[in-house]
Structures are given as structure tokens and as C-alpha cells.
Coordinates of C-alpha atoms and ligand atoms in Angstrom, one line a residue:
X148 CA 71.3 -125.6 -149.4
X149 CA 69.1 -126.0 -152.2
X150 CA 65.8 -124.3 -151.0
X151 CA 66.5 -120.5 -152.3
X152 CA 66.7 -117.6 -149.8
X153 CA 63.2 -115.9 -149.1
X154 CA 62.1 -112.7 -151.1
X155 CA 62.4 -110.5 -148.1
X156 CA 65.7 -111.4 -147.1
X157 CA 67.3 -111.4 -150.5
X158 CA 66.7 -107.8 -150.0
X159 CA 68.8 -106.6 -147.2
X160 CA 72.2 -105.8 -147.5
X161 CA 74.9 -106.5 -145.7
X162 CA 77.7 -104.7 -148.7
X163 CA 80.4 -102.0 -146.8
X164 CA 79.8 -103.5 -143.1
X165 CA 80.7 -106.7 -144.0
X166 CA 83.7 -105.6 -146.5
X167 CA 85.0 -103.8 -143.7
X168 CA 84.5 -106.4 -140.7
X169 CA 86.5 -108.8 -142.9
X170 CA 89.3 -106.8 -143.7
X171 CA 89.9 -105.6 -139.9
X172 CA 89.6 -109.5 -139.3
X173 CA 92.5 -110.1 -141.7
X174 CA 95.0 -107.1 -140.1
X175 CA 94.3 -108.6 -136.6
X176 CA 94.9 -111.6 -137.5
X177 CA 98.5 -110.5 -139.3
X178 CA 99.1 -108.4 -136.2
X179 CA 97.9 -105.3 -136.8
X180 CA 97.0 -103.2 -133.7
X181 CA 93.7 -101.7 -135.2
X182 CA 92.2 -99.1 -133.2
X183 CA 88.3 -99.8 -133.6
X184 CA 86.5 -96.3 -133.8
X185 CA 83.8 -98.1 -136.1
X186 CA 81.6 -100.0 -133.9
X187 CA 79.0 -97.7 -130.9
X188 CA 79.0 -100.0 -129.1
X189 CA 79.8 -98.4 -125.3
X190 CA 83.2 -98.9 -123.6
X191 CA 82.6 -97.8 -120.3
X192 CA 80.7 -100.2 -117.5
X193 CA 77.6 -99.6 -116.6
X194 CA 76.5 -98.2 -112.8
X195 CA 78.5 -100.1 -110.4
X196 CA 74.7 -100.2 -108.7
X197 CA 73.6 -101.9 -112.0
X198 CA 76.6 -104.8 -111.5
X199 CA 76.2 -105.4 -107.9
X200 CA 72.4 -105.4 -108.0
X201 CA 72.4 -107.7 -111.0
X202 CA 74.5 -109.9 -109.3
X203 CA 71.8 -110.4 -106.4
X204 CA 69.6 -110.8 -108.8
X205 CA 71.1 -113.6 -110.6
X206 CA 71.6 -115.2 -107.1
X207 CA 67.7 -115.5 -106.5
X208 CA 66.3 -118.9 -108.1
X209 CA 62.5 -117.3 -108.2
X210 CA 64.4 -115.2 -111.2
X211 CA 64.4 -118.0 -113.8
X212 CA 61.1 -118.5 -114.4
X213 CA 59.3 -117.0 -117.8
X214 CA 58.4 -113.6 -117.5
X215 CA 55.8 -114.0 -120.5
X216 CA 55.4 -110.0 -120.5
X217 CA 57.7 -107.2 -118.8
X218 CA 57.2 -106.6 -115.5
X219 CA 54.4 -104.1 -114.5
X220 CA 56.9 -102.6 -112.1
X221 CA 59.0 -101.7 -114.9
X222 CA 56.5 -99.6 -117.1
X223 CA 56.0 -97.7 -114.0
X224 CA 60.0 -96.8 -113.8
X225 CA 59.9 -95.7 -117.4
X226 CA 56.9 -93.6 -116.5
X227 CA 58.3 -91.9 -113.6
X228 CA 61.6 -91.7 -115.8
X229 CA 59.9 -89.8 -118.5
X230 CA 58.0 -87.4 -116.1
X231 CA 61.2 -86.5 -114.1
X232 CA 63.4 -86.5 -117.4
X233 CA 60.9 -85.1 -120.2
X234 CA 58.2 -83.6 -118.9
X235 CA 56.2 -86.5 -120.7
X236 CA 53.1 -88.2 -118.8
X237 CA 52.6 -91.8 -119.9
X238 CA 50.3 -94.6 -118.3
X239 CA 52.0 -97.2 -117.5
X240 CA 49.1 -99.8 -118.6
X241 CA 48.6 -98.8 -121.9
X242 CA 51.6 -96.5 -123.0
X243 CA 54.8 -98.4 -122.2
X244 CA 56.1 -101.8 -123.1
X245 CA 59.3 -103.4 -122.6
X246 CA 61.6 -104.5 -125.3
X247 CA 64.6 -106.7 -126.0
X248 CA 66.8 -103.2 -126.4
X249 CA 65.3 -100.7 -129.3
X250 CA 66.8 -102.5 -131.9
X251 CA 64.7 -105.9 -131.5
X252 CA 61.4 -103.4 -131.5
X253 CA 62.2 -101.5 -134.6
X254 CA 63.0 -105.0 -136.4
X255 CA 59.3 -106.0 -136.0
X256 CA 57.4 -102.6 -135.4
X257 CA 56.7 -102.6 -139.0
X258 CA 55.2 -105.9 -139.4
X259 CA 52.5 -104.1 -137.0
X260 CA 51.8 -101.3 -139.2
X261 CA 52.8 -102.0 -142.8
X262 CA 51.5 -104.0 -146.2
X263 CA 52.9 -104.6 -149.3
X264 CA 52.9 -101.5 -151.5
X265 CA 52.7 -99.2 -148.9
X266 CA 55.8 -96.9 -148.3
X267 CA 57.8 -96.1 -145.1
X268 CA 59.9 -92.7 -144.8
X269 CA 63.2 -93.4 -143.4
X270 CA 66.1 -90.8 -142.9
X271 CA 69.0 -90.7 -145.5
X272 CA 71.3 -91.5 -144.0
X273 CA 69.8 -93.6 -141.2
X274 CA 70.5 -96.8 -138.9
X275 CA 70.1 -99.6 -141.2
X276 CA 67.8 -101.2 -138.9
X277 CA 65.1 -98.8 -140.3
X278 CA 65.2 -99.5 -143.5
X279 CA 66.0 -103.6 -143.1
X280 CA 63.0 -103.8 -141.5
X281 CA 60.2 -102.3 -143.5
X282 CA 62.1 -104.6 -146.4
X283 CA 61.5 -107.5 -143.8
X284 CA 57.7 -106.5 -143.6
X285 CA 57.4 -106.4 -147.2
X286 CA 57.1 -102.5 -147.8
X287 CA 59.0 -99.9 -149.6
X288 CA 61.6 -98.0 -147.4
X289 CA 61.7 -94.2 -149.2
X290 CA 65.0 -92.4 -148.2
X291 CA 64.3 -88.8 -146.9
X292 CA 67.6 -86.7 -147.4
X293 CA 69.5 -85.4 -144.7
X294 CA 71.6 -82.5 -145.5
X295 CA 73.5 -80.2 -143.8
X296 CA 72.3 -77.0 -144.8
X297 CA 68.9 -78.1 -143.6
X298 CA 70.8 -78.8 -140.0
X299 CA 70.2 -82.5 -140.9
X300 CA 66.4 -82.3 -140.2
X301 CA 64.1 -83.7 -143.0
X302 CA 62.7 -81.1 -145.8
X303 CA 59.2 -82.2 -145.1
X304 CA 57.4 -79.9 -147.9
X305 CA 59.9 -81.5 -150.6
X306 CA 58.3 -85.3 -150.5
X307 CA 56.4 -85.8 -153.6
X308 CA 52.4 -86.2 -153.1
X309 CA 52.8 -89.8 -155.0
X310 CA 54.8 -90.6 -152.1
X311 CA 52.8 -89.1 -149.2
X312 CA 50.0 -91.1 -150.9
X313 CA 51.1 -94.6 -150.1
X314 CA 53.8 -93.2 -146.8
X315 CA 51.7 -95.0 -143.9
X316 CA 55.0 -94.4 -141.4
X317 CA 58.1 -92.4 -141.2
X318 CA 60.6 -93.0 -138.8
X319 CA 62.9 -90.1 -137.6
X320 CA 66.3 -90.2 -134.8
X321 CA 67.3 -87.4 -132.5
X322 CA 70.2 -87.5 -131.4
X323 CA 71.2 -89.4 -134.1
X324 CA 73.1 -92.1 -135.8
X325 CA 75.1 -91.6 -137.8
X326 CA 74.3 -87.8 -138.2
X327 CA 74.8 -86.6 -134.8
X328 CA 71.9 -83.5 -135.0
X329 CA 69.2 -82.9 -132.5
X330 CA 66.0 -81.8 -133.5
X331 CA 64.1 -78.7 -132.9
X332 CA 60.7 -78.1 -131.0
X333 CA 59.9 -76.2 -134.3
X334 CA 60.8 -79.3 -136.2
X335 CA 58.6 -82.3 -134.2
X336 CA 55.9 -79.7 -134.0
X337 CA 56.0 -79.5 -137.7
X338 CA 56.2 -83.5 -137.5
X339 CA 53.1 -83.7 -135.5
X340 CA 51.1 -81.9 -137.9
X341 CA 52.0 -83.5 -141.2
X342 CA 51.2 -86.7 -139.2
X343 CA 48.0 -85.4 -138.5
X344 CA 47.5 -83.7 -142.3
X345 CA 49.0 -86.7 -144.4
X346 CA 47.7 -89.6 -142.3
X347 CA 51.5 -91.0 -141.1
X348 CA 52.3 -92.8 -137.7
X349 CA 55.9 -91.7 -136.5
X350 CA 58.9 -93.8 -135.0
X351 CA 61.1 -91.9 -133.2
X352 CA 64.0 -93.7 -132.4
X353 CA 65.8 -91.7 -129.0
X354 CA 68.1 -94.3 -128.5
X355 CA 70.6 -91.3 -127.7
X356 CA 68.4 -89.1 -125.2
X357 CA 70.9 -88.7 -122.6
X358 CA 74.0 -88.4 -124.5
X359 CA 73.4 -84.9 -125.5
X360 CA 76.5 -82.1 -124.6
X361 CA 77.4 -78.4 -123.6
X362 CA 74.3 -78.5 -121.2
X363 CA 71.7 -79.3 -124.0
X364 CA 68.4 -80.9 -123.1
X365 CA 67.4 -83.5 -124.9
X366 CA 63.8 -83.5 -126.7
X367 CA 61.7 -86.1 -126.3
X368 CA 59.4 -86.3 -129.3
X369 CA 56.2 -87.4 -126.9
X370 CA 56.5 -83.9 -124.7
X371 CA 55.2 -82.0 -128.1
X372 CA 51.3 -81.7 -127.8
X373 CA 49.5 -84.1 -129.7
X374 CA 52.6 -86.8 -129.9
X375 CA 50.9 -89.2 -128.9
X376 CA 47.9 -89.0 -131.0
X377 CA 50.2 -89.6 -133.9
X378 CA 53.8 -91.6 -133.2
X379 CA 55.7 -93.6 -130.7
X380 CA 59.3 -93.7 -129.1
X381 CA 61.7 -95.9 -128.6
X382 CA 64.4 -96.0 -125.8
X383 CA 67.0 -98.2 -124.0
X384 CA 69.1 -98.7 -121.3
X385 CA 71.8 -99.3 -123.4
X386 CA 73.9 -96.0 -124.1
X387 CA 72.2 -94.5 -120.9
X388 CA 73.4 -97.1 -118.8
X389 CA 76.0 -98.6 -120.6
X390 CA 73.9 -102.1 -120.7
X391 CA 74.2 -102.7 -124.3
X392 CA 75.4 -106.3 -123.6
X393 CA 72.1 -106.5 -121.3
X394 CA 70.1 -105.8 -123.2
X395 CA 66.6 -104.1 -122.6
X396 CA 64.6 -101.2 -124.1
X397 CA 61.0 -100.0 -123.8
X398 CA 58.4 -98.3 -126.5
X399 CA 56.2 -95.7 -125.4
X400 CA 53.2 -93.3 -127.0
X401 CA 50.3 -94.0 -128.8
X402 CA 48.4 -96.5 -127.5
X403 CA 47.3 -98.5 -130.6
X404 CA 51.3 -98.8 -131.8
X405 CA 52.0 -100.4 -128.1
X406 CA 49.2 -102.3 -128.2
X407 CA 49.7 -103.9 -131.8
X408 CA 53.5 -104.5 -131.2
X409 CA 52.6 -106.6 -127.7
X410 CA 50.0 -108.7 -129.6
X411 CA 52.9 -109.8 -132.1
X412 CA 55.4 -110.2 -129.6
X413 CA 53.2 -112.1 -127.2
X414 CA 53.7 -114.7 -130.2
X415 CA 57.9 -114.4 -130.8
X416 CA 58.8 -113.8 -127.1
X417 CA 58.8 -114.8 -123.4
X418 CA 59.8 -111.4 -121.6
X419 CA 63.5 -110.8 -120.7
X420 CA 65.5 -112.6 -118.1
X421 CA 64.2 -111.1 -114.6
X422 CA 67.3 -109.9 -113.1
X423 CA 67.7 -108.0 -116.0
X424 CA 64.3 -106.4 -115.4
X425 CA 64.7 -105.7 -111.7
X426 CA 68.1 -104.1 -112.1
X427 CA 66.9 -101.8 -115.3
X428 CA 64.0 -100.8 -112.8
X429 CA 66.4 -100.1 -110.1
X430 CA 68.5 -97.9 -113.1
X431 CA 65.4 -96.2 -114.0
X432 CA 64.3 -95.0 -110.5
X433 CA 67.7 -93.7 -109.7
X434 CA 68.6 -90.2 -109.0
X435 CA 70.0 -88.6 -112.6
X436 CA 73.8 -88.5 -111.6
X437 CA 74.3 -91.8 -112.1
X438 CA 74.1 -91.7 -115.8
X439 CA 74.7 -88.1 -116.2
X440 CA 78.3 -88.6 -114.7
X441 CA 79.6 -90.2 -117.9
X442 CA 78.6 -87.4 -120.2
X443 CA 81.8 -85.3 -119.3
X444 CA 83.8 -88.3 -120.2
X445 CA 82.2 -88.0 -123.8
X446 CA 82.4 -84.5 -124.1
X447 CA 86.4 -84.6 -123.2
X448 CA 86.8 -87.7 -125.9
X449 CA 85.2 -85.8 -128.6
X450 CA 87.0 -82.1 -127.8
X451 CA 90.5 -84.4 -127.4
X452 CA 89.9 -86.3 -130.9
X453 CA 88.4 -83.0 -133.0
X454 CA 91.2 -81.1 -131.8
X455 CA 94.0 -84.0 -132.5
X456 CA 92.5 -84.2 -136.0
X457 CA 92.2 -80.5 -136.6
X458 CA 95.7 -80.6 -135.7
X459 CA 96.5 -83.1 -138.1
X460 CA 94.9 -81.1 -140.7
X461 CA 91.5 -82.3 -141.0
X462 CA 89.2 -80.4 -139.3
X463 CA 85.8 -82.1 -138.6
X464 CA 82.5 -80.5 -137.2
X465 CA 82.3 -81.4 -133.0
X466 CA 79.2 -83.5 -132.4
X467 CA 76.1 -81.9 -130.0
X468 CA 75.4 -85.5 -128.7
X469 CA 75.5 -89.1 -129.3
X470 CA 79.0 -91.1 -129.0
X471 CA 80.2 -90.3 -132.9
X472 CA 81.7 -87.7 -134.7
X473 CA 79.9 -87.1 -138.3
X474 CA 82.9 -86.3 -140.2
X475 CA 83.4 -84.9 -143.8
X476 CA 86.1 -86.9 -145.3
X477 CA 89.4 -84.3 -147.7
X478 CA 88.5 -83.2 -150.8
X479 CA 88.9 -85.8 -153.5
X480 CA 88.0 -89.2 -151.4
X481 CA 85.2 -91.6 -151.6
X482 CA 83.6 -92.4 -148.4
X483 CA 84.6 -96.2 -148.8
X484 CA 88.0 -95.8 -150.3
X485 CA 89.0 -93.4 -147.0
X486 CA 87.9 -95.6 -144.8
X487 CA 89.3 -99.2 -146.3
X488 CA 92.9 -97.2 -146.9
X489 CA 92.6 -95.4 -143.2
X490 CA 92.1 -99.2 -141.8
X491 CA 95.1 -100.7 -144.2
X492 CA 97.6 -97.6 -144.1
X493 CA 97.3 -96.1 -140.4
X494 CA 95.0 -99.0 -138.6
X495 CA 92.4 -97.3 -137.9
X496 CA 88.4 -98.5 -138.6
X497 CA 86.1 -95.8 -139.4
X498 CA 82.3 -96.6 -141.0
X499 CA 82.2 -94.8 -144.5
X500 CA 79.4 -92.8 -144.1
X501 CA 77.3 -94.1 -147.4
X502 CA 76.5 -97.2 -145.3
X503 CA 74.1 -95.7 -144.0
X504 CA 72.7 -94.2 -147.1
X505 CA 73.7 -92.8 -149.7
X506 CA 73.5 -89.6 -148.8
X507 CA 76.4 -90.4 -146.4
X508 CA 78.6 -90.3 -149.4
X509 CA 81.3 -87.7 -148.2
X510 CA 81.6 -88.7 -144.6
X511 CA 83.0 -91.1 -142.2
X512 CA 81.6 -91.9 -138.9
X513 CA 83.9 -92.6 -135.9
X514 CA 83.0 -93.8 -132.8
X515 CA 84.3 -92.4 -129.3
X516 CA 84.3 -95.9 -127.7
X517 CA 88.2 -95.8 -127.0
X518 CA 90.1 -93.8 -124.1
X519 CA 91.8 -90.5 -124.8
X520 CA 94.9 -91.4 -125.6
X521 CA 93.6 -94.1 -128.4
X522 CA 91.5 -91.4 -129.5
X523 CA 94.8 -89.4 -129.9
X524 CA 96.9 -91.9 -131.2
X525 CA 93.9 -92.3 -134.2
X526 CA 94.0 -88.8 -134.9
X527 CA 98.0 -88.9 -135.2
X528 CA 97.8 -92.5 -137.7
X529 CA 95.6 -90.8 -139.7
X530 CA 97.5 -87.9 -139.9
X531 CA 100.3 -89.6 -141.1
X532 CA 97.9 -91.8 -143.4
X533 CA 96.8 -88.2 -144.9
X534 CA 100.3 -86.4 -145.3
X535 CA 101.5 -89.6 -147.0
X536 CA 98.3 -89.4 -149.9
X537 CA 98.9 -85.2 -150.8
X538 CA 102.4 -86.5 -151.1
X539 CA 101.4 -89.3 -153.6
X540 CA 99.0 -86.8 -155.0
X541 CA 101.1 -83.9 -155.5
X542 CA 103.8 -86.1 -156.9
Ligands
LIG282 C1 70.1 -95.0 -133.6 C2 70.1 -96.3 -132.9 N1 68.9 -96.9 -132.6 C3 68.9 -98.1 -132.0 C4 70.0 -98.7 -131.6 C5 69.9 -100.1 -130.9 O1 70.0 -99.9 -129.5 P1 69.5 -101.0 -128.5 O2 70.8 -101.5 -127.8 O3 68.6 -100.3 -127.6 O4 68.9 -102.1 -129.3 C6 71.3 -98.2 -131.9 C7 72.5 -98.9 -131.5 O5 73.6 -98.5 -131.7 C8 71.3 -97.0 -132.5 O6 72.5 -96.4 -132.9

């Protein structure tokens, strides 16, 4: 093609997730049995209620029509799901509107709020959607550090008052990915406020609220007094429910955000497919066990795959929620480098953690999308991938 790629997209990246999608193409292809701990993307099914009710739905002509908007009946499930799950009050009307999963609402969120020359604060590391899509919208993504002796929370009183100055949104992730901390009342109360003082609309991003262990509860940002007044929060159905093929997700909170991010999507979209809809209403209004049933499942990956690794000599930290394990790589690796040579030597994909930042340098992140005894067999490989390097290195 002659005509030369736009501005906007000249600036994204695609760098260490393509590198390492091409090279697991090339084992697999050579016959490699790769076990894939590098993607979250959920291996369990979702509800059996959510398959079998899908299916009627699918049955039901009346169901292929344009939906043009979500269905009002499904901003009154989220509601009801908020109160019984958060503690957080939302109107339906003016508070909640559905999505094509949280990822297709954080892509264009920022067109709604953003200009050239102003500056969005995004976590470092973070979900690369977050900082793609201020670049999409023309703005200036500034990476906030996450570090661990901070607990992974944002040192708020260290951005520079140049930067607050032009900062007109900052989006934060709790559970998160790839760092798998929770956040602290303290710490969104703290949030609210420097919203409030510095003129800053927050994103929280809770794509993780209900994988959260040990008997934990998650936080939603919107329960904290005054939330609203200054931020919004997106959710899914796709890590609660395992419908991350089906996709569908909802924003909720401040009324203006909600309001500006339906106006441009009454111009890009028709609504989602109805069945899909109905069966994430049906989801929403169900009692709690339905979801909650697969968190011991998680829990017993991520004990079984810490404790093979640990015994393999590389103890890593045991994630509070989410489905991935933050891991410090040995002494003496590159993020990159471990995780190219743990795909080649022992077949086993892990995301180098400064591919989400680089702050991530240091870290891998690996997924717990495989059953226990992949999980196991991983944490042997890569034993065997690690003894084989201090051998070459001690040589
Ligand atoms: C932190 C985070 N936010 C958002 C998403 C997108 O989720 P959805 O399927 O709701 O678009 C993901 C998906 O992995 C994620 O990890």
C-alpha cells in the first residue's frame, strides 16, 4: 500500500507480544508440545446455566434483530449485582451501560475525555489497552510506577506538578494485570481526593472483581464516598463467568463519563447480539455460587504451580487474586531473554513482564489457564531449563 499508516497508529506497539506469538507458532509447528501459560484467557466453561440458556436463546428468531442500545433489563442486573456484591447503589438509567467486554470500552473511553496535549496516567506496568488507547485518542499516556515496596499501589505525592497540570485522567486496575495486587480502602480514598484536588477523572478497570482468594473481598472503587463524583468502572462477564469468547462488559459511575461514551458509541455500534444479553442478565441475577464455585479451582492451580516452582528452585510470590502469577525472574536474566529461552529450551510460554511496561523488567507473568498437572509439568520443564543455565553459568 502506498498511502502511509496514520499518526496514531504508527504509535502503538506491538514489539515482545508479537516476537513471542511467532516464535511459539514456529515450535508448534516443528512439533513442540508448548504449554501456553502466556495468554488469560479462561480455560474453564462458563455456567452450564449460561450454555443451555444461550442455546434457547439462539433458538428464538425475535433475537436477531438490532439491539441499537443494551437492553434496559440488563442495566438493572448489573445494578442489583453491584448492590448485592459491592455495596454500590447505581441507577440503572443514567449509571450503567453495556459494552462489547471492558476491553472494547477502554479502547474508546478516551476519545470521550481526552485532546491533544493533555496527559493520561496509566499504571507501569499496566494492560496495554490503557496506554494504546489514549495514543489512539491523540494524548500522552504518562507511566505511573508500580513497585513492590509500595504493595504495587501508585506513589500519588511523587507525580510532578508539570504533569498533574496537563493529567485530565488516570486509569488504575484492582486486582490486576499483570501485577496481581488489590488495592486498599486507604488507597481509592486517597484516589478520590486527588481526583477531586487535581481535577482528574478515574478509570478503574475491575475486570478481575471476583477472582480475588483466601476469603478476600474484592473492592469496588464506586463503594468509596464520593466515587462517583469523580471516576467510573469497568467490568465484564468475562473472567466472572468464563464468557470471554461472548463477549459483553458494562461501565458504571459517574454519569457524565456514561453518558459521553454512549453518545460515541451510538455512532460505532448496534448493541450486542440478544441472546448474549438475555443470558448475561440471567448470569447477573444468579445466586453468587455459580461463579464463586470456580475460585477454589484457581486457588489449587496457583498453590500447586508456586509450590512445583519453589521446588524447582525458584520461588515466586503467590498471587491474592486474578488468574496470574507476578513472578520475579533468577538473578542475572532479562525479562525477555527468560522468557524466549523458557519457550525454546523447556516449551513453555510465559509474557516477559516489561511488555507491559517497563517497569516489568525483572518479571514474568504466567497464566493459570491450564489444569494441574500442566501446571506441574511447567514447573518441572522449567526446572530442568534452569539447572541446565547455572550449569552453563558456573562452567
Ligand atoms: C486488566 C484487564 N482489563 C480488561 C480486560 C479485557 O476484558 P474483556 O474480556 O472484558 O474485554 C482484560 C483481559 O484480559 C484484562 O486483563
Amino acid at each position: 500500500m502506498t498511502v502511509p499508516m496514520s499518526k496514531r497508529l504508527a504509535t502503538l506497539e506491538t514489539g515482545i507480544f508479537a516476537e513471542l506469538a511467532l516464535e511459539k507458532r514456529r515450535l508448534q509447528k516443528n512439533g513442540v508440545d508448548i504449554i501456553d501459560l502466556s495468554v488469560g484467557s479462561p480455560d474453564m466453561p462458563p455456567p452450564a446455566l449460561v450454555m443451555e440458556k444461550l442455546g434457547d436463546y439462539v433458538r428464538q428468531p425475535a433475537n436477531y434483530a438490532y439491539s441499537i442500545t443494551g437492553l434496559e433489563s440488563f442495566s438493572d442486573a448489573v445494578a442489583h449485582f453491584y448492590a448485592s456484591r459491592y455495596h454500590v447503589q447505581l441507577d440503572p438509567q443514567h449509571e450503567v451501560l453495556q459494552l462489547t467486554g471492558t476491553q472494547e470500552g477502554l479502547s474508546h473511553l478516551p476519545m470521550c475525555l481526552l485532546n491533544e496535549g493533555d496527559i493520561a496516567l496509566v499504571p507501569n506496568p499496566g494492560y496495554p489497552i490503557y496506554d494504546a488507547s489514549i495514543r489512539l485518542a491523540g494524548a500522552t499516556p504518562y507511566p505511573i510506577p508500580l513497585l513492590e515496596e509500595n504493595n504495587f499501589l501508585p506513589c500519588l505525592e511523587d507525580i510532578p506538578e508539570g504533569i498533574l497540570a496537563r493529567a485530565k485522567m488516570m486509569i488504575v486496575n484492582y486486582p490486576g494485570n499483570p501485577v496481581t495486587a488489590l488495592a486498599t480502602h486507604e488507597f481509592f480514598e486517597q484516589l478520590v481526593a486527588f481526583a477531586k484536588r487535581h481535577d482528574i477523572f478515574i478509570v478503574h478497570d475491575f475486570a478481575y472483581s471476583e477472582l480475588v482468594f483466601d476469603g478476600v473481598r474484592p473492592i469496588s472503587f464506586l463503594s468509596i464516598p464520593g466515587a462517583k463524583e469523580v471516576g467510573v468502572e469497568f467490568n465484564s462477564l468475562s473472567k466472572t463467568f468464563n464468557m470471554a469468547g461472548c463477549r459483553i462488559g458494562y461501565l458504571c459511575g459517574n454519569r457524565d463519563g456514561i453518558e459521553r461514551l454512549a453518545l460515541l458509541k451510538s455512532h460505532i455500534d448496534f448493541g450486542n447480539f440478544l441472546p448474549l444479553q438475555r443470558v448475561a442478565i440471567d448470569a447477573l441475577l444468579a445466586p453468587h455460587e455459580l461463579f464463586e464455585a470456580q475460585l477454589s479451582e484457581y486457588i489449587h492451580r496457583r498453590d500447586r504451580l508456586c509450590e512445583a516452582l519453589q521446588n524447582v528452585g525458584w520461588p515466586v510470590a503467590k498471587s491474592p487474586a486474578t488468574m496470574f502469577i507476578w513472578a520475579k525472574i533468577p538473578d542475572g536474566f532479562q525479562s525477555r531473554e527468560f522468557a524466549l529461552n523458557a519457550l525454546r529450551e523447556a516449551g513453555v510460554a510465559m509474557t516477559p513482564g516489561n511488555a507491559f511496561g517497563s517497569e516489568g523488567e525483572g518479571y514474568v507473568r504466567l497464566a493459570l489457564v491450564q489444569p494441574v498437572h500442566r501446571l506441574e509439568e511447567a514447573a518441572q520443564r522449567i526446572g530442568v531449563y534452569l539447572k541446565s543455565v547455572s550449569h552453563a553459568v558456573n562452567r
